[in-house]
CSV table of C-alpha atoms in Angstrom, one decimal:
chain,number,residue,atom,x,y,z
A,292,MET,CA,-4.3,3.6,-15.5
A,293,ILE,CA,-0.7,2.4,-14.2
A,294,GLU,CA,-0.2,-1.3,-15.9
A,295,ILE,CA,3.0,-3.1,-15.6
A,296,LYS,CA,3.5,-6.3,-17.5
A,297,ASN,CA,5.8,-9.1,-17.2
A,298,LEU,CA,8.8,-6.4,-15.6
A,299,CYS,CA,12.1,-7.8,-14.4
A,300,LYS,CA,14.8,-6.6,-13.6
A,301,SER,CA,18.2,-7.0,-12.4
A,302,PHE,CA,21.1,-5.7,-10.9
A,303,ASP,CA,24.8,-6.5,-10.5
A,304,GLY,CA,23.2,-10.8,-11.5
A,305,PHE,CA,20.4,-10.3,-8.4
A,306,GLN,CA,17.1,-10.2,-9.9
A,307,ALA,CA,15.0,-7.6,-7.7
A,308,LEU,CA,11.9,-8.3,-10.1
A,309,THR,CA,10.5,-11.4,-11.9
A,310,ASP,CA,7.6,-11.3,-14.3
A,311,LEU,CA,5.8,-8.4,-12.4
A,312,ASN,CA,2.6,-8.0,-13.1
A,313,LEU,CA,0.9,-5.3,-11.4
A,314,HIS,CA,-3.0,-3.0,-12.7
A,315,VAL,CA,-3.9,-0.1,-11.5
A,316,ARG,CA,-7.8,0.9,-12.0
A,317,GLU,CA,-8.4,4.6,-12.7
A,318,GLY,CA,-9.5,6.5,-9.5
A,319,SER,CA,-8.8,4.0,-7.1
A,320,ILE,CA,-6.1,3.7,-4.2
A,321,TYR,CA,-3.4,0.9,-4.8
A,322,GLY,CA,-2.2,-1.2,-1.5
A,323,LEU,CA,1.4,-1.7,-2.1
A,324,ILE,CA,2.7,-4.0,0.7
A,325,GLY,CA,5.9,-6.2,1.1
A,326,VAL,CA,8.4,-7.3,3.2
A,327,ASN,CA,11.7,-5.4,3.5
A,328,GLY,CA,13.8,-6.8,0.4
A,329,SER,CA,10.6,-7.7,-1.5
A,330,GLY,CA,11.7,-5.3,-4.1
A,331,LYS,CA,8.9,-2.6,-3.7
A,332,THR,CA,10.9,0.8,-3.8
A,333,THR,CA,12.8,-1.3,-7.0
A,334,LEU,CA,9.0,-1.3,-8.6
A,335,ILE,CA,8.3,2.4,-7.1
A,336,ARG,CA,11.3,4.0,-9.1
A,337,HIS,CA,9.8,2.4,-12.4
A,338,LEU,CA,6.3,4.0,-11.8
A,339,THR,CA,8.0,7.1,-12.0
A,340,GLY,CA,10.5,6.3,-14.6
A,341,ILE,CA,13.3,6.2,-12.7
A,342,LEU,CA,14.7,2.7,-13.4
A,343,ARG,CA,14.7,0.8,-17.6
A,344,ALA,CA,13.1,-2.3,-17.7
A,345,ASP,CA,15.5,-5.5,-18.5
A,346,SER,CA,11.5,-7.2,-19.9
A,347,GLY,CA,8.5,-6.4,-19.6
A,348,SER,CA,6.2,-2.7,-20.1
A,349,VAL,CA,5.9,0.4,-17.2
A,350,VAL,CA,2.1,1.6,-18.9
A,351,ILE,CA,0.8,5.2,-17.6
A,352,ASP,CA,-2.4,6.1,-18.8
A,353,GLY,CA,-0.5,4.4,-22.3
A,354,GLU,CA,2.4,5.2,-22.0
A,355,ASP,CA,6.2,4.1,-21.2
A,356,ALA,CA,6.6,5.4,-17.9
A,357,TYR,CA,10.1,5.8,-18.2
A,358,ASN,CA,12.2,8.8,-18.3
A,359,ASN,CA,8.9,10.6,-20.4
A,360,ILE,CA,8.4,14.4,-19.2
A,361,ASN,CA,4.7,14.3,-20.1
A,362,ILE,CA,4.5,11.5,-17.8
A,363,LYS,CA,6.6,12.8,-15.0
A,364,LYS,CA,4.5,16.2,-15.2
A,365,ARG,CA,0.9,14.5,-14.5
A,366,LEU,CA,2.9,12.7,-11.3
A,367,GLY,CA,3.5,13.4,-7.6
A,368,TYR,CA,5.4,11.2,-6.0
A,369,ILE,CA,6.5,11.1,-2.0
A,370,PRO,CA,9.6,9.3,-1.8
A,371,ASP,CA,10.4,7.8,2.1
A,372,GLU,CA,13.4,9.9,1.9
A,373,LEU,CA,12.7,13.3,1.3
A,374,PHE,CA,15.0,16.1,-1.0
A,375,PHE,CA,14.9,19.9,-0.3
A,376,PHE,CA,17.6,22.6,-1.6
A,377,GLY,CA,19.3,22.9,1.6
A,378,SER,CA,18.9,26.5,1.8
A,379,TYR,CA,15.4,27.3,0.6
A,380,SER,CA,12.5,27.8,2.2
A,381,LEU,CA,8.5,26.0,1.5
A,382,LYS,CA,8.0,28.9,-0.5
A,383,GLU,CA,10.8,29.3,-2.7
A,384,MET,CA,10.0,25.3,-3.1
A,385,ALA,CA,6.6,26.2,-4.4
A,386,LYS,CA,8.7,28.8,-6.9
A,387,PHE,CA,10.5,26.2,-8.0
A,388,TYR,CA,7.8,23.7,-8.3
A,389,LYS,CA,5.5,25.9,-10.0
A,390,GLY,CA,7.9,26.6,-12.7
A,391,MET,CA,8.2,22.4,-13.1
A,392,TYR,CA,4.6,21.5,-13.1
A,393,PRO,CA,1.9,23.6,-15.6
A,394,THR,CA,-1.4,22.5,-12.9
A,395,TRP,CA,0.6,23.8,-10.1
A,396,ASN,CA,-2.2,25.5,-7.8
A,397,GLN,CA,-0.8,28.3,-6.2
A,398,ALA,CA,-3.6,29.0,-3.8
A,399,ARG,CA,-4.4,25.1,-2.6
A,400,CYS,CA,-0.3,25.2,-1.6
A,401,ASP,CA,-1.5,29.1,0.8
A,402,ALA,CA,-4.4,27.4,2.1
A,403,MET,CA,-2.3,23.6,2.3
A,404,THR,CA,0.3,25.5,4.6
A,405,GLU,CA,-2.0,27.5,6.6
A,406,ASP,CA,-4.2,23.7,7.3
A,407,PHE,CA,-1.0,22.4,8.5
A,408,GLY,CA,0.8,25.6,10.4
A,409,LEU,CA,3.8,25.4,8.9
A,410,SER,CA,5.9,28.2,8.7
A,411,GLY,CA,6.8,29.5,4.2
A,412,ARG,CA,9.8,31.5,5.3
A,413,GLY,CA,11.4,28.4,7.7
A,414,LYS,CA,14.2,26.9,5.9
A,415,LEU,CA,13.3,23.7,5.1
A,416,SER,CA,16.6,21.8,6.1
A,417,ARG,CA,15.4,23.2,9.9
A,418,PHE,CA,12.0,21.3,10.0
A,419,SER,CA,11.4,18.3,12.0
A,420,LYS,CA,11.6,15.1,9.9
A,421,GLY,CA,7.8,15.5,10.6
A,422,MET,CA,7.4,19.0,9.1
A,423,GLN,CA,9.8,18.0,6.1
A,424,LYS,CA,7.4,15.2,4.7
A,425,GLN,CA,4.6,17.7,6.0
A,426,ALA,CA,6.2,20.1,3.1
A,427,GLN,CA,7.1,17.5,0.6
A,428,PHE,CA,3.0,16.7,0.7
A,429,ILE,CA,1.6,20.4,0.1
A,430,LEU,CA,3.8,20.8,-2.6
A,431,THR,CA,3.4,17.1,-4.3
A,432,MET,CA,-0.1,18.0,-4.1
A,433,SER,CA,0.1,21.6,-5.2
A,434,CYS,CA,1.2,19.3,-8.4
A,435,MET,CA,-2.5,18.7,-8.8
A,436,PRO,CA,-1.1,15.4,-10.3
A,437,ASP,CA,-3.5,12.9,-11.7
A,438,PHE,CA,-0.8,10.0,-10.4
A,439,LEU,CA,-0.1,9.8,-6.8
A,440,ILE,CA,2.9,7.5,-6.1
A,441,LEU,CA,2.9,7.7,-2.1
A,442,ASP,CA,6.5,5.7,-0.5
A,443,GLU,CA,5.5,5.7,3.6
A,444,PRO,CA,3.0,8.7,3.2
A,445,ILE,CA,2.8,9.1,6.8
A,446,ASP,CA,5.7,7.8,8.5
A,447,GLY,CA,6.7,10.2,12.1
A,448,LEU,CA,3.3,11.8,11.2
A,449,ASP,CA,0.9,12.1,14.6
A,450,PRO,CA,-2.1,11.0,13.9
A,451,ILE,CA,-4.2,14.4,13.7
A,452,VAL,CA,-2.3,14.9,10.6
A,453,ARG,CA,-2.3,11.6,8.9
A,454,ARG,CA,-6.4,12.1,8.8
A,455,LYS,CA,-5.3,15.5,7.3
A,456,VAL,CA,-3.4,13.2,4.4
A,457,TRP,CA,-6.0,11.1,3.8
A,458,ASN,CA,-8.5,13.5,3.3
A,459,TYR,CA,-6.5,15.3,1.3
A,460,VAL,CA,-6.0,12.1,-1.5
A,461,VAL,CA,-9.6,10.3,-0.5
A,462,GLU,CA,-11.3,14.3,-1.9
A,463,ASP,CA,-8.1,13.9,-4.5
A,464,VAL,CA,-9.6,10.9,-5.8
A,465,SER,CA,-13.3,11.0,-5.8
A,466,GLU,CA,-13.3,14.9,-6.8
A,467,ARG,CA,-10.0,14.9,-9.6
A,468,ASN,CA,-10.3,11.0,-10.3
A,469,MET,CA,-6.5,11.1,-9.1
A,470,THR,CA,-4.9,7.4,-9.5
A,471,VAL,CA,-2.0,6.4,-6.2
A,472,LEU,CA,-0.4,3.9,-5.3
A,473,VAL,CA,0.7,3.6,-1.8
A,474,SER,CA,4.1,1.8,-0.2
A,475,SER,CA,2.8,2.1,4.1
A,476,HIS,CA,3.7,-0.7,6.8
A,477,ASN,CA,1.1,1.2,7.5
A,478,LEU,CA,-1.6,-1.7,6.9
A,479,LYS,CA,-3.8,-0.2,8.7
A,480,GLU,CA,-4.7,2.4,8.2
A,481,MET,CA,-3.9,1.1,4.4
A,482,GLU,CA,-7.3,-0.9,5.5
A,483,GLY,CA,-9.2,1.8,5.6
A,484,ILE,CA,-8.8,3.6,2.0
A,485,CYS,CA,-7.1,1.5,-0.2
A,486,ASP,CA,-9.4,-0.9,-2.7
A,487,SER,CA,-7.4,-3.1,-3.9
A,488,ILE,CA,-4.1,-4.6,-2.6
A,489,GLY,CA,-0.6,-5.9,-4.5
A,490,ILE,CA,1.5,-8.6,-2.1
A,491,LEU,CA,4.9,-8.2,-2.8
A,492,SER,CA,6.7,-11.4,-2.7
A,493,GLY,CA,10.7,-11.4,-3.4
A,494,GLY,CA,10.3,-9.7,-6.6
A,495,GLN,CA,7.3,-11.2,-7.7
A,496,MET,CA,3.3,-10.2,-7.3
A,497,LYS,CA,1.9,-12.9,-5.0
A,498,ILE,CA,-1.4,-11.9,-4.3
A,499,GLU,CA,-3.2,-8.6,-6.2
A,500,ARG,CA,-7.3,-8.4,-5.6
A,501,ASP,CA,-9.7,-6.2,-4.7
A,502,LEU,CA,-9.5,-5.2,-0.4
A,503,ASP,CA,-12.8,-6.8,-0.2
A,504,GLU,CA,-12.6,-9.8,-2.0
A,505,LEU,CA,-9.0,-11.0,-0.4
A,506,LYS,CA,-10.1,-10.4,3.3
A,507,SER,CA,-13.2,-12.4,2.0
A,508,ASP,CA,-11.4,-15.2,1.2
A,509,ILE,CA,-9.6,-15.7,4.5
A,510,HIS,CA,-10.8,-16.9,7.3
A,511,LYS,CA,-10.3,-17.7,11.0
A,512,VAL,CA,-12.1,-20.0,12.4
A,513,GLN,CA,-12.8,-21.4,16.6
A,514,THR,CA,-14.4,-24.7,16.4
A,515,ALA,CA,-14.9,-27.8,19.0
A,516,PHE,CA,-15.9,-31.1,18.1
A,517,ALA,CA,-17.4,-34.2,20.7
A,518,HIS,CA,-15.1,-36.3,18.9
A,519,PRO,CA,-11.3,-35.2,18.5
A,520,ASP,CA,-11.2,-37.1,15.3
A,521,ASP,CA,-13.7,-34.8,13.9
A,522,ALA,CA,-11.6,-32.4,13.5
A,523,ASP,CA,-9.4,-33.9,11.1
A,524,LYS,CA,-12.4,-34.8,9.0
A,525,ALA,CA,-14.0,-31.9,9.3
A,526,PHE,CA,-10.5,-29.3,7.9
A,527,ALA,CA,-9.5,-32.5,5.1
A,528,ASP,CA,-10.3,-31.0,2.3
A,529,LEU,CA,-10.1,-27.1,3.8
A,530,ASP,CA,-7.4,-25.4,2.1
A,531,ILE,CA,-6.1,-24.5,5.9
A,532,MET,CA,-2.8,-21.7,6.4
A,533,HIS,CA,-2.8,-22.7,9.5
A,534,ARG,CA,-4.0,-24.3,12.4
A,535,ASP,CA,-3.3,-24.4,16.4
A,536,LYS,CA,-5.7,-25.7,19.7
A,537,ASN,CA,-6.4,-24.4,23.0
A,538,GLY,CA,-7.4,-26.7,25.0
A,539,SER,CA,-11.0,-28.3,23.6
A,540,VAL,CA,-11.2,-25.4,20.7
A,541,GLU,CA,-9.7,-25.4,17.6
A,542,HIS,CA,-8.6,-22.1,15.5
A,543,ILE,CA,-7.0,-22.2,11.9
A,544,ILE,CA,-7.0,-20.3,9.1
A,545,VAL,CA,-8.3,-21.4,6.2
A,546,ARG,CA,-8.8,-20.0,2.1
A,547,GLY,CA,-12.1,-20.4,0.5
A,548,ASN,CA,-15.2,-19.6,0.0
A,549,GLY,CA,-16.5,-18.7,3.3
A,550,GLU,CA,-20.2,-21.1,2.7
A,551,MET,CA,-18.5,-23.3,1.8
A,552,VAL,CA,-15.8,-23.6,4.7
A,553,GLU,CA,-18.8,-22.8,6.8
A,554,ASN,CA,-21.2,-26.4,5.1
A,555,SER,CA,-17.8,-28.1,5.6
A,556,ILE,CA,-17.3,-27.9,9.1
A,557,ARG,CA,-21.0,-27.8,10.5
A,558,ALA,CA,-21.5,-31.7,8.2
A,559,TYR,CA,-19.9,-32.7,11.4
A,560,ASN,CA,-22.0,-31.4,14.0
A,561,PRO,CA,-19.2,-28.8,16.0
A,562,LEU,CA,-20.1,-27.7,19.4
A,563,ILE,CA,-18.4,-24.4,19.2
A,564,PHE,CA,-18.6,-22.5,15.7
A,565,ASP,CA,-17.7,-19.4,14.9
A,566,MET,CA,-16.3,-17.4,12.6
A,567,LEU,CA,-14.2,-14.2,12.2
A,568,PRO,CA,-13.4,-11.6,10.0
A,569,LEU,CA,-9.4,-10.6,9.3
A,570,THR,CA,-7.7,-7.7,9.4
A,571,LEU,CA,-5.2,-6.8,6.2
A,572,GLU,CA,-2.8,-7.6,8.3
A,573,GLU,CA,-3.5,-10.9,9.3
A,574,VAL,CA,-4.1,-11.5,5.9
A,575,PHE,CA,-0.3,-10.1,5.2
A,576,ILE,CA,1.2,-12.1,7.8
A,577,TYR,CA,-0.8,-15.3,6.9
A,578,GLU,CA,0.1,-15.1,3.6
A,579,MET,CA,3.2,-14.9,3.9
A,580,GLY,CA,3.6,-17.7,6.1
A,581,GLY,CA,4.8,-15.1,9.1
A,582,GLU,CA,2.7,-17.5,11.4
A,583,ASN,CA,6.1,-18.3,13.1
A,584,HIS,CA,7.3,-15.4,13.1
A,585,ASP,CA,7.3,-12.2,15.0
A,586,ILE,CA,4.8,-9.9,13.9
A,587,HIS,CA,7.9,-6.6,14.4
A,588,GLU,CA,10.0,-9.1,12.3
A,589,ILE,CA,7.3,-9.2,9.4
A,590,LEU,CA,7.1,-5.8,9.1
A,591,ALA,CA,9.8,-4.0,10.3
């Protein structure tokens, strides 16, 4: 289990994280999302034991994460910016990792290297960015970590390789009860693998929920009424996050229990009523007030 309580961190007067709380259940996949500058990298550096909190606690499996060798031996981390020794090959890096991690699995490393079609002898510095990311993934997963922290793990990978990456992650969660936190802008793929989601904004945890619960609490509704005033009456007691109109059809994004939303609207006999599911990307955009911004700016 990973647990953060009331975490605060500042740099030269800038408050990067404020009273942040985070809970990742053992054997689950947790998705961390937020716009650039929201504090994701600072949070991850606390989880990996690089930064010490100004106040609050960062605990992994009951132990303080900061500079904790016991936890580091059990934790795999793939950063967005990769680092390899300049002249090393994948095979040479594997020897280095073997000396660092007591749980190193050479058979897995060999099998994954073959599966991803990489050379074990070529210099990693000459690999493409995508190939380097695959190499880092092989090395990290061959350590057989109990905890896995991923920062943009599939950025720059083609669809076939992305599927392989997620298959390995999900397999280890299922078979070894590995606990995973993944930060990514690829919300479509996060939606397919994550059990729970944390939305970070301005250094604070805005929302932390099970993914299914999060999506079931926000709805996209399109409706039309015989009398225009009926729409205002039907929506009066609802938590409307966004509303627009196209001709006679009203489009709203509303937060709340789906059955209660439907009953409130149907009480005014709409001519049209349709409730549609939202994607994780849409939930994120509306929770962040992104309906007033270009989607690419929000997710950049």
